[in-house]
PDB file of C-alpha atoms in Angstrom:
ATOM      1  CA  MET S 777     -35.291 -39.692  19.555  1.00 51.00           C
ATOM      2  CA  GLN S 778     -31.634 -39.765  20.500  1.00 51.00           C
ATOM      3  CA  LYS S 779     -30.505 -40.130  16.861  1.00 51.00           C
ATOM      4  CA  ARG S 780     -32.721 -37.256  15.798  1.00 53.00           C
ATOM      5  CA  GLY S 781     -31.155 -34.881  18.353  1.00 53.00           C
ATOM      6  CA  SER S 782     -27.665 -35.898  17.271  1.00 52.00           C
ATOM      7  CA  TRP S 783     -28.481 -35.139  13.628  1.00 49.00           C
ATOM      8  CA  CYS S 784     -29.830 -31.697  14.529  1.00 49.00           C
ATOM      9  CA  GLY S 785     -26.684 -30.928  16.505  1.00 50.00           C
ATOM     10  CA  ARG S 786     -24.483 -31.818  13.563  1.00 50.00           C
ATOM     11  CA  THR S 787     -26.605 -29.614  11.249  1.00 46.00           C
ATOM     12  CA  LEU S 788     -26.264 -26.587  13.534  1.00 42.00           C
ATOM     13  CA  ALA S 789     -22.513 -27.120  13.822  1.00 50.00           C
ATOM     14  CA  VAL S 790     -22.046 -27.214  10.037  1.00 45.00           C
ATOM     15  CA  ALA S 791     -24.142 -24.080   9.358  1.00 49.00           C
ATOM     16  CA  PRO S 792     -21.586 -21.489  10.653  1.00 50.00           C
ATOM     17  CA  LEU S 793     -18.814 -23.203   8.690  1.00 42.00           C
ATOM     18  CA  ALA S 794     -20.856 -23.041   5.477  1.00 45.00           C
ATOM     19  CA  THR S 795     -21.578 -19.357   6.073  1.00 44.00           C
ATOM     20  CA  PHE S 796     -17.851 -18.638   6.607  1.00 40.00           C
ATOM     21  CA  LEU S 797     -16.885 -20.475   3.410  1.00 39.00           C
ATOM     22  CA  LEU S 798     -19.544 -18.592   1.414  1.00 40.00           C
ATOM     23  CA  CYS S 799     -18.316 -15.189   2.640  1.00 44.00           C
ATOM     24  CA  THR S 800     -14.677 -16.117   2.019  1.00 39.00           C
ATOM     25  CA  THR S 801     -15.425 -17.317  -1.518  1.00 39.00           C
ATOM     26  CA  SER S 802     -17.391 -14.156  -2.297  1.00 38.00           C
ATOM     27  CA  SER S 803     -14.554 -11.905  -1.111  1.00 38.00           C
ATOM     28  CA  PHE S 804     -12.026 -13.680  -3.344  1.00 38.00           C
ATOM     29  CA  ALA S 805     -14.394 -13.703  -6.308  1.00 41.00           C
ATOM     30  CA  SER S 806     -14.966  -9.927  -6.147  1.00 39.00           C
ATOM     31  CA  PRO S 807     -11.685  -8.219  -5.186  1.00 43.00           C
ATOM     32  CA  ALA S 808     -12.016  -4.586  -4.179  1.00 44.00           C
ATOM     33  CA  ARG S 809     -10.859  -2.081  -6.804  1.00 45.00           C
ATOM     34  CA  PRO S 810      -7.857  -0.085  -5.555  1.00 50.00           C
ATOM     35  CA  PHE S 811      -8.615   3.512  -4.594  1.00 55.00           C
ATOM     36  CA  VAL S 812      -7.231   5.927  -7.185  1.00 72.00           C
ATOM     37  CA  GLU S 813      -7.015   9.698  -6.848  1.00 87.00           C
ATOM     38  CA  PHE S 814      -4.766  12.542  -7.903  1.00 93.00           C
ATOM     39  CA  GLN S 815      -2.171  13.752  -5.396  1.00 94.00           C
ATOM     40  CA  VAL S 816       0.094  16.790  -5.572  1.00 96.00           C
ATOM     41  CA  ALA S 817       3.397  17.648  -3.877  1.00 96.00           C
ATOM     42  CA  PRO S 818       5.821  20.586  -4.158  1.00 97.00           C
ATOM     43  CA  LEU S 819       9.167  19.885  -5.806  1.00 97.00           C
ATOM     44  CA  ALA S 820      10.465  23.459  -5.596  1.00 97.00           C
ATOM     45  CA  GLY S 821       9.160  26.671  -4.084  1.00 96.00           C
ATOM     46  CA  ALA S 822       5.564  26.813  -2.859  1.00 95.00           C
ATOM     47  CA  PRO S 823       3.046  26.228  -5.668  1.00 97.00           C
ATOM     48  CA  LEU S 824      -0.521  27.460  -5.231  1.00 96.00           C
ATOM     49  CA  ALA S 825      -3.163  24.710  -5.004  1.00 95.00           C
ATOM     50  CA  THR S 826      -6.807  24.164  -4.133  1.00 93.00           C
ATOM     51  CA  ALA S 827      -9.052  21.131  -3.688  1.00 86.00           C
ATOM     52  CA  GLY S 828     -11.791  22.852  -5.698  1.00 74.00           C
ATOM     53  CA  GLN S 829     -14.149  24.048  -2.964  1.00 78.00           C
ATOM     54  CA  THR S 830     -11.525  25.453  -0.606  1.00 82.00           C
ATOM     55  CA  PRO S 831      -9.545  28.703  -0.979  1.00 89.00           C
ATOM     56  CA  ALA S 832      -6.212  28.376  -2.766  1.00 91.00           C
ATOM     57  CA  ALA S 833      -3.200  28.045  -0.475  1.00 92.00           C
ATOM     58  CA  ARG S 834       0.558  27.602  -0.791  1.00 95.00           C
ATOM     59  CA  LEU S 835       1.551  23.963  -1.106  1.00 93.00           C
ATOM     60  CA  ARG S 836       4.003  22.883   1.601  1.00 91.00           C
ATOM     61  CA  GLU S 837       3.417  19.121   1.672  1.00 92.00           C
ATOM     62  CA  ASN S 838       1.591  16.313  -0.120  1.00 92.00           C
ATOM     63  CA  ARG S 839      -2.180  16.611  -0.397  1.00 91.00           C
ATOM     64  CA  SER S 840      -5.051  15.110  -2.353  1.00 91.00           C
ATOM     65  CA  LEU S 841      -6.263  16.843  -5.501  1.00 92.00           C
ATOM     66  CA  PRO S 842      -9.895  15.834  -6.168  1.00 90.00           C
ATOM     67  CA  ALA S 843     -11.832  16.573  -9.340  1.00 89.00           C
ATOM     68  CA  GLY S 844     -11.989  20.306  -9.913  1.00 90.00           C
ATOM     69  CA  GLY S 845      -8.794  20.932  -7.974  1.00 93.00           C
ATOM     70  CA  TRP S 846      -5.901  22.750  -9.564  1.00 95.00           C
ATOM     71  CA  VAL S 847      -2.251  23.614  -8.996  1.00 97.00           C
ATOM     72  CA  GLU S 848      -0.401  26.676 -10.247  1.00 97.00           C
ATOM     73  CA  THR S 849       3.345  27.290 -10.264  1.00 98.00           C
ATOM     74  CA  GLY S 850       5.175  30.616 -10.120  1.00 97.00           C
ATOM     75  CA  PRO S 851       8.602  31.469 -11.591  1.00 97.00           C
ATOM     76  CA  GLU S 852      10.460  29.492  -8.894  1.00 96.00           C
ATOM     77  CA  ASP S 853       7.952  26.672  -8.361  1.00 98.00           C
ATOM     78  CA  ARG S 854       7.653  23.089  -9.573  1.00 98.00           C
ATOM     79  CA  ALA S 855       5.015  20.534  -8.597  1.00 98.00           C
ATOM     80  CA  LEU S 856       4.548  16.783  -8.889  1.00 97.00           C
ATOM     81  CA  VAL S 857       1.064  15.479  -9.719  1.00 96.00           C
ATOM     82  CA  TRP S 858       0.522  11.731  -9.553  1.00 94.00           C
ATOM     83  CA  LEU S 859      -2.149   9.039  -9.272  1.00 93.00           C
ATOM     84  CA  LEU S 860      -2.301   7.403  -5.865  1.00 90.00           C
ATOM     85  CA  GLY S 861      -2.969   3.705  -6.491  1.00 86.00           C
ATOM     86  CA  GLU S 862      -1.456   3.698 -10.003  1.00 89.00           C
ATOM     87  CA  PRO S 863       2.350   3.272  -9.712  1.00 85.00           C
ATOM     88  CA  GLY S 864       4.364   5.124 -12.329  1.00 89.00           C
ATOM     89  CA  CYS S 865       1.658   7.647 -13.243  1.00 94.00           C
ATOM     90  CA  GLN S 866       3.513  10.890 -12.467  1.00 95.00           C
ATOM     91  CA  LEU S 867       3.555  14.336 -14.070  1.00 97.00           C
ATOM     92  CA  ILE S 868       5.771  17.353 -13.321  1.00 98.00           C
ATOM     93  CA  LEU S 869       4.374  20.862 -13.713  1.00 98.00           C
ATOM     94  CA  GLU S 870       7.221  23.234 -14.519  1.00 98.00           C
ATOM     95  CA  PRO S 871       7.403  26.946 -13.520  1.00 98.00           C
ATOM     96  CA  GLU S 872       4.683  29.338 -14.719  1.00 97.00           C
ATOM     97  CA  GLY S 873       2.156  26.559 -15.320  1.00 98.00           C
ATOM     98  CA  ARG S 874      -1.398  25.692 -14.301  1.00 97.00           C
ATOM     99  CA  VAL S 875      -3.109  22.282 -14.286  1.00 97.00           C
ATOM    100  CA  GLU S 876      -6.650  21.314 -13.296  1.00 95.00           C
ATOM    101  CA  VAL S 877      -7.647  17.675 -12.715  1.00 94.00           C
ATOM    102  CA  LYS S 878     -10.966  16.107 -13.686  1.00 87.00           C
ATOM    103  CA  GLY S 879     -12.866  13.035 -12.587  1.00 74.00           C
ATOM    104  CA  GLU S 880     -12.535   9.675 -14.318  1.00 69.00           C
ATOM    105  CA  PRO S 881     -14.740   9.779 -17.437  1.00 63.00           C
ATOM    106  CA  ALA S 882     -16.653   6.840 -18.876  1.00 69.00           C
ATOM    107  CA  SER S 883     -13.670   6.090 -21.133  1.00 72.00           C
ATOM    108  CA  GLY S 884     -11.635   5.027 -18.104  1.00 81.00           C
ATOM    109  CA  ALA S 885      -8.998   7.738 -18.560  1.00 87.00           C
ATOM    110  CA  TYR S 886      -7.752  10.112 -15.873  1.00 92.00           C
ATOM    111  CA  VAL S 887      -7.824  13.703 -17.096  1.00 94.00           C
ATOM    112  CA  ALA S 888      -5.562  16.682 -16.397  1.00 95.00           C
ATOM    113  CA  ILE S 889      -6.115  20.002 -18.154  1.00 96.00           C
ATOM    114  CA  LEU S 890      -2.939  22.000 -18.859  1.00 97.00           C
ATOM    115  CA  GLU S 891      -4.144  25.585 -19.221  1.00 96.00           C
ATOM    116  CA  ARG S 892      -0.637  26.939 -19.734  1.00 96.00           C
ATOM    117  CA  GLY S 893       2.995  26.069 -19.145  1.00 97.00           C
ATOM    118  CA  THR S 894       4.963  22.830 -19.440  1.00 98.00           C
ATOM    119  CA  LEU S 895       3.979  19.388 -18.173  1.00 98.00           C
ATOM    120  CA  ARG S 896       6.310  16.370 -18.256  1.00 96.00           C
ATOM    121  CA  SER S 897       5.695  12.707 -17.629  1.00 95.00           C
ATOM    122  CA  THR S 898       8.361  11.094 -15.456  1.00 89.00           C
ATOM    123  CA  ARG S 899       8.037   7.328 -15.962  1.00 85.00           C
ATOM    124  CA  ALA S 900       7.064   4.945 -18.746  1.00 87.00           C
ATOM    125  CA  ASP S 901       5.496   2.205 -16.601  1.00 89.00           C
ATOM    126  CA  CYS S 902       2.118   3.874 -15.988  1.00 92.00           C
ATOM    127  CA  LYS S 903      -0.626   1.295 -16.643  1.00 90.00           C
ATOM    128  CA  ALA S 904      -3.512   3.770 -16.465  1.00 91.00           C
ATOM    129  CA  THR S 905      -4.683   5.867 -19.396  1.00 92.00           C
ATOM    130  CA  LEU S 906      -3.862   9.537 -18.872  1.00 93.00           C
ATOM    131  CA  GLU S 907      -5.416  12.283 -20.963  1.00 94.00           C
ATOM    132  CA  VAL S 908      -3.889  15.748 -20.889  1.00 96.00           C
ATOM    133  CA  GLY S 909      -6.095  18.443 -22.352  1.00 95.00           C
ATOM    134  CA  THR S 910      -5.020  21.872 -23.613  1.00 96.00           C
ATOM    135  CA  PRO S 911      -6.883  24.750 -25.298  1.00 92.00           C
ATOM    136  CA  VAL S 912      -5.624  23.368 -28.631  1.00 94.00           C
ATOM    137  CA  ALA S 913      -5.674  19.553 -28.490  1.00 94.00           C
ATOM    138  CA  ARG S 914      -5.462  16.579 -26.144  1.00 95.00           C
ATOM    139  CA  LEU S 915      -2.865  13.892 -25.513  1.00 95.00           C
ATOM    140  CA  ARG S 916      -3.711  10.310 -24.574  1.00 95.00           C
ATOM    141  CA  SER S 917      -0.834   8.532 -22.871  1.00 95.00           C
ATOM    142  CA  GLN S 918      -0.417   4.881 -21.920  1.00 90.00           C
ATOM    143  CA  GLY S 919       3.014   4.549 -20.370  1.00 91.00           C
ATOM    144  CA  ALA S 920       4.655   7.320 -22.419  1.00 94.00           C
ATOM    145  CA  TYR S 921       7.561   9.668 -21.848  1.00 93.00           C
ATOM    146  CA  PHE S 922       6.571  13.101 -23.151  1.00 96.00           C
ATOM    147  CA  THR S 923       6.877  16.840 -22.588  1.00 97.00           C
ATOM    148  CA  LEU S 924       3.888  19.041 -23.396  1.00 97.00           C
ATOM    149  CA  LYS S 925       4.092  22.825 -23.623  1.00 97.00           C
ATOM    150  CA  ALA S 926       0.993  25.009 -24.067  1.00 96.00           C
ATOM    151  CA  THR S 927       1.153  28.755 -24.690  1.00 91.00           C
ATOM    152  CA  GLY S 928      -0.340  31.466 -26.875  1.00 85.00           C
ATOM    153  CA  GLY S 929      -2.720  29.325 -28.980  1.00 91.00           C
ATOM    154  CA  TRP S 930      -0.280  26.533 -29.781  1.00 94.00           C
ATOM    155  CA  ILE S 931       1.215  23.418 -28.198  1.00 96.00           C
ATOM    156  CA  SER S 932       4.415  21.454 -28.709  1.00 96.00           C
ATOM    157  CA  VAL S 933       4.830  17.769 -27.825  1.00 96.00           C
ATOM    158  CA  PHE S 934       8.221  16.125 -27.460  1.00 96.00           C
ATOM    159  CA  HIS S 935       7.597  12.362 -27.480  1.00 95.00           C
ATOM    160  CA  GLN S 936      10.472  10.243 -26.245  1.00 93.00           C
ATOM    161  CA  ALA S 937       8.990   6.754 -25.784  1.00 93.00           C
ATOM    162  CA  GLY S 938       5.797   4.802 -25.169  1.00 93.00           C
ATOM    163  CA  ASN S 939       2.252   4.899 -26.532  1.00 94.00           C
ATOM    164  CA  LEU S 940       1.112   8.473 -27.169  1.00 95.00           C
ATOM    165  CA  GLN S 941      -1.774   9.782 -29.269  1.00 95.00           C
ATOM    166  CA  LEU S 942      -2.711  13.313 -30.283  1.00 94.00           C
ATOM    167  CA  LEU S 943      -6.495  13.904 -30.236  1.00 93.00           C
ATOM    168  CA  PHE S 944      -7.077  16.768 -32.622  1.00 89.00           C
ATOM    169  CA  GLN S 945     -10.121  17.848 -34.683  1.00 86.00           C
ATOM    170  CA  GLY S 946     -11.890  14.520 -34.127  1.00 87.00           C
ATOM    171  CA  GLN S 947      -8.887  12.386 -35.041  1.00 89.00           C
ATOM    172  CA  ALA S 948      -6.626  10.193 -32.900  1.00 92.00           C
ATOM    173  CA  ILE S 949      -3.124  10.544 -34.372  1.00 92.00           C
ATOM    174  CA  PRO S 950      -0.417   8.135 -33.080  1.00 94.00           C
ATOM    175  CA  LEU S 951       2.852   9.976 -32.439  1.00 94.00           C
ATOM    176  CA  ARG S 952       6.184   8.332 -33.191  1.00 93.00           C
ATOM    177  CA  ALA S 953       8.944   8.264 -30.619  1.00 93.00           C
ATOM    178  CA  LEU S 954      11.688  10.888 -30.924  1.00 94.00           C
ATOM    179  CA  THR S 955       9.494  13.434 -32.662  1.00 94.00           C
ATOM    180  CA  LEU S 956       8.625  17.043 -31.859  1.00 95.00           C
ATOM    181  CA  THR S 957       5.058  17.930 -32.884  1.00 95.00           C
ATOM    182  CA  THR S 958       3.786  21.515 -33.006  1.00 94.00           C
ATOM    183  CA  VAL S 959       0.054  22.257 -33.380  1.00 94.00           C
ATOM    184  CA  SER S 960      -1.728  25.626 -33.428  1.00 93.00           C
ATOM    185  CA  SER S 961      -5.351  26.438 -32.690  1.00 88.00           C
ATOM    186  CA  SER S 962      -5.740  27.446 -36.348  1.00 86.00           C
ATOM    187  CA  GLY S 963      -5.125  23.832 -37.382  1.00 81.00           C
ATOM    188  CA  SER S 964      -1.610  24.116 -38.740  1.00 84.00           C
ATOM    189  CA  HIS S 965       0.879  21.542 -37.498  1.00 81.00           C
ATOM    190  CA  ARG S 966       4.417  20.351 -38.004  1.00 88.00           C
ATOM    191  CA  ILE S 967       6.187  17.103 -37.032  1.00 82.00           C
ATOM    192  CA  ALA S 968       9.975  16.990 -36.875  1.00 89.00           C
ATOM    193  CA  SER S 969      12.227  14.060 -36.038  1.00 84.00           C
ATOM    194  CA  VAL S 970      14.669  14.363 -33.145  1.00 74.00           C
ATOM    195  CA  ALA S 971      18.061  12.711 -33.616  1.00 56.00           C
ATOM    196  CA  GLU S 972      19.179  10.239 -30.955  1.00 49.00           C
ATOM    197  CA  GLU S 973      22.306  12.216 -30.121  1.00 43.00           C
ATOM    198  CA  GLU S 974      20.284  15.404 -29.544  1.00 48.00           C
ATOM    199  CA  ARG S 975      18.625  14.034 -26.406  1.00 48.00           C
ATOM    200  CA  GLU S 976      19.989  15.668 -23.275  1.00 45.00           C
ATOM    201  CA  ALA S 977      20.642  14.031 -19.926  1.00 40.00           C
ATOM    202  CA  ALA S 978      17.717  14.685 -17.621  1.00 38.00           C
ATOM    203  CA  PRO S 979      18.358  16.135 -14.155  1.00 36.00           C
ATOM    204  CA  THR S 980      17.380  14.125 -11.103  1.00 35.00           C
ATOM    205  CA  VAL S 981      14.889  15.599  -8.661  1.00 35.00           C
ATOM    206  CA  SER S 982      14.261  14.190  -5.193  1.00 37.00           C
ATOM    207  CA  SER S 983      11.080  14.588  -3.186  1.00 37.00           C
ATOM    208  CA  ARG S 984      11.121  13.838   0.555  1.00 39.00           C
ATOM    209  CA  ARG S 985       7.847  15.426   1.666  1.00 41.00           C
ATOM    210  CA  ALA S 986       5.510  12.426   1.552  1.00 42.00           C
ATOM    211  CA  GLY S 987       3.416  11.834   4.662  1.00 43.00           C
ATOM    212  CA  PRO S 988       3.302   8.358   6.233  1.00 37.00           C
ATOM    213  CA  GLU S 989      -0.288   7.786   5.134  1.00 39.00           C
ATOM    214  CA  GLN S 990       0.294   8.701   1.488  1.00 52.00           C
ATOM    215  CA  GLU S 991       1.992   6.927  -1.379  1.00 51.00           C
ATOM    216  CA  PRO S 992       5.282   8.819  -1.729  1.00 42.00           C
ATOM    217  CA  PRO S 993       6.580  10.222  -4.997  1.00 48.00           C
ATOM    218  CA  ALA S 994       9.434   8.294  -6.554  1.00 44.00           C
ATOM    219  CA  GLU S 995      12.783   8.956  -4.912  1.00 35.00           C
ATOM    220  CA  SER S 996      14.313   9.578  -8.301  1.00 36.00           C
ATOM    221  CA  ILE S 997      12.171  11.592 -10.763  1.00 38.00           C
ATOM    222  CA  SER S 998      13.637  12.023 -14.210  1.00 34.00           C
ATOM    223  CA  PRO S 999      11.954  14.499 -16.589  1.00 33.00           C
ATOM    224  CA  VAL S1000      12.225  13.515 -20.227  1.00 31.00           C
ATOM    225  CA  SER S1001      14.379  16.454 -21.225  1.00 31.00           C
ATOM    226  CA  ALA S1002      16.411  19.222 -19.671  1.00 31.00           C
ATOM    227  CA  SER S1003      14.726  22.350 -18.379  1.00 33.00           C
ATOM    228  CA  GLY S1004      14.015  24.902 -21.068  1.00 34.00           C
ATOM    229  CA  ARG S1005      13.503  22.458 -23.910  1.00 33.00           C
ATOM    230  CA  PRO S1006      10.098  22.713 -25.648  1.00 33.00           C
TER     231      PRO S1006
END
């Protein structure tokens, strides 16, 4: 009888340890996926932004930009749109532009729709797939430096470096670095090479508005080309 009680005591003592090891193993086997969402911050002026269901308001500090949200810049405004949880995935909306963000589609890409204006990527170390749509065509970027301008039924794409594709009329067209591609809604297009010496030094922009609970924009944001270049 005494041996039997001792065996039962040892069994009960081991049970909590086994449960702890099982939970610990399960947590390491299935790591939580990092939370990813679009964020927006003003770089100059006071861009207009909305989360989709709320009235549009002037942007004074960093805020989340869920699916359906948009940001619009006036003549003196610039805005930074980036993916929280995906380092390096940053886009700058230049003056007189409008961008709407979408949810993550089944393809695994994060989508921003440039309705008008100029949008620039800022870093080439983005690991996520970004798709930028326009009324004419779409760009698919995987760590690419590019400038996209959309206006009046045509777009121009200045591709500096990285992996960039043009999705147009059912085709995925890889774009070469140091090229300027122009595409119209009618289907006409032109690709021109850009000489190495023609590249201009990019200005440096600093953002210091990040809240303590948000991933801050990069201290040094370098657009791929000087302001005013297509």
